Amino acid sequence: MNTLNKLGWSHFFESSLSFEEKQNMTIGRVSTVNKSNCIVIHENGSKTCELAGNLMFGLDENEKPKTGDWVLFLDYGDLGIISKVLPRYNCLSRQKSGKEIVEQIIAINIDYAVIVQCLEIGLNLRRLERTLVQLQNCNIEPIVLINKTDLPIDDEQQEIMNFMIDTYQAIPISASHGSNLNLLKDKIITGKSYVFIGASGVGKSSIINSLQEGNDLKTGTISQSTMKGAHTTTSRELYILQNGGVVIDTPGTREFGLTAPNSESGLSGFHGIDELAKGCKFHNCTHTNEKGCKVLKAVKTGDISEDEYENFMRLNREMEHYESSLQDRKQKGKKLSKIIKNMKKSGYKS
Ligand SMILES: Nc1nc2c(ncn2[C@@H]2O[C@H](COP(=O)(O)OP(=O)(O)OP(=O)(O)O)[C@@H](O)[C@H]2O)c(=O)[nH]1
Ligand SMILES: [Zn+2]
């Protein structure tokens, strides 16, 4: 398998290229985004690349290259100039905390998100559900890990852990003792991309390091570029594992603010509730007071806990809020451009 395929290159990206682009440009995948340049991995190693002027000034912040993006660049030896960001297969993003609607991109072109929680910080079911919902919004498959299982556990945490294992196929591991790491390795497929997410200190980097079988990540292809001195402290970084798979390490993210869903398929972070909701009498049931609501019925009979129901409703409200704020902004934008058009028509010179 060639390097590009190992990096996750596929027909989806290939088909977006013109003949001229294939002839003249070098294809690469963005590993790290720095203030003034990017580190791009390509067929023959990695390269520090800058953005061409039209990209630098002509694109919205979120359209500029992000970790995981495929780009085309012109190779000038020591430096590459990125001239195009290829279409994105998908995008892991979150609503930034705070009142304003700001979508923050975490990584691009992702097959699996490895959600890490750990016993030391404490398992948190609500946070897991929230993350699962956002992954579904972004069309990304989850893998759930419970790390630091070498540490003592109390009854309550044990119960949550069992629930996570039963319901979300969570894998209990210990990065430092190496236990169950083979179960995770079994899930890593050559050419697929895995982004590691979870709060600071849960052990994301340690797990990724132990996947490399004793080889420190920082000694990989990436560090050749860091020698050039243009590399500041990184936030997100993409690596190719020796035994296959592309991993992206991210700095700790506690909460996943939800963005608008990609699909109509409901909140799949909630085992059971989705399925139940399909059986509601009204297809647009809000599960608050409708007759024939299967969700409310299940809460009544105790099949769903009050807690889970509350969280389900809270996340639904949050997505609605995001969507309506977005609509609001679009409306305002439209109004403004209409006003400007009219002003121009009536002879106003800006
Ligand atoms: N006991 C125990 N400690 C672990 C385990 N895995 C990681 N640690 C420790 O937990 C601490 C944090 O690990 P990191 O791998 O840096 O965590 P991280 O999630 O990458 O943290 P950020 O980079 O801040 O997001 C380190 O001191 C690790 O040695 C484990 O399985 N058991
Ligand atoms: Zn209902």
PDB file of C-alpha atoms and ligand atoms in Angstrom, residues 276-277 279-282 284-296, ligand 2:
ATOM      1  CA  LEU A 276     -38.920   4.237  21.080  1.00  0.00           C
ATOM      2  CA  ALA A 277     -39.394   7.662  19.489  1.00  0.00           C
ATOM      3  CA  GLY A 279     -43.032   4.405  17.646  1.00  0.00           C
ATOM      4  CA  CYS A 280     -44.591   7.658  18.892  1.00  0.00           C
ATOM      5  CA  LYS A 281     -48.057   8.370  17.534  1.00  0.00           C
ATOM      6  CA  PHE A 282     -47.007  11.676  15.937  1.00  0.00           C
ATOM      7  CA  ASN A 284     -43.012  15.202  15.011  1.00  0.00           C
ATOM      8  CA  CYS A 285     -43.627  14.243  18.639  1.00  0.00           C
ATOM      9  CA  THR A 286     -41.742  16.488  21.058  1.00  0.00           C
ATOM     10  CA  HIS A 287     -41.973  13.844  23.800  1.00  0.00           C
ATOM     11  CA  THR A 288     -43.226  16.431  26.284  1.00  0.00           C
ATOM     12  CA  ASN A 289     -46.991  15.977  26.608  1.00  0.00           C
ATOM     13  CA  GLU A 290     -48.281  14.189  23.517  1.00  0.00           C
ATOM     14  CA  LYS A 291     -50.737  11.355  23.702  1.00  0.00           C
ATOM     15  CA  GLY A 292     -49.312   8.129  22.365  1.00  0.00           C
ATOM     16  CA  CYS A 293     -45.713   9.188  23.146  1.00  0.00           C
ATOM     17  CA  LYS A 294     -43.679   6.040  23.609  1.00  0.00           C
ATOM     18  CA  VAL A 295     -40.811   7.932  25.242  1.00  0.00           C
ATOM     19  CA  LEU A 296     -42.964   9.389  28.014  1.00  0.00           C
TER      20      LEU A 296
HETATM   21 ZN    ZN B   2     -42.958  10.984  21.784  1.00  0.00          ZN
END
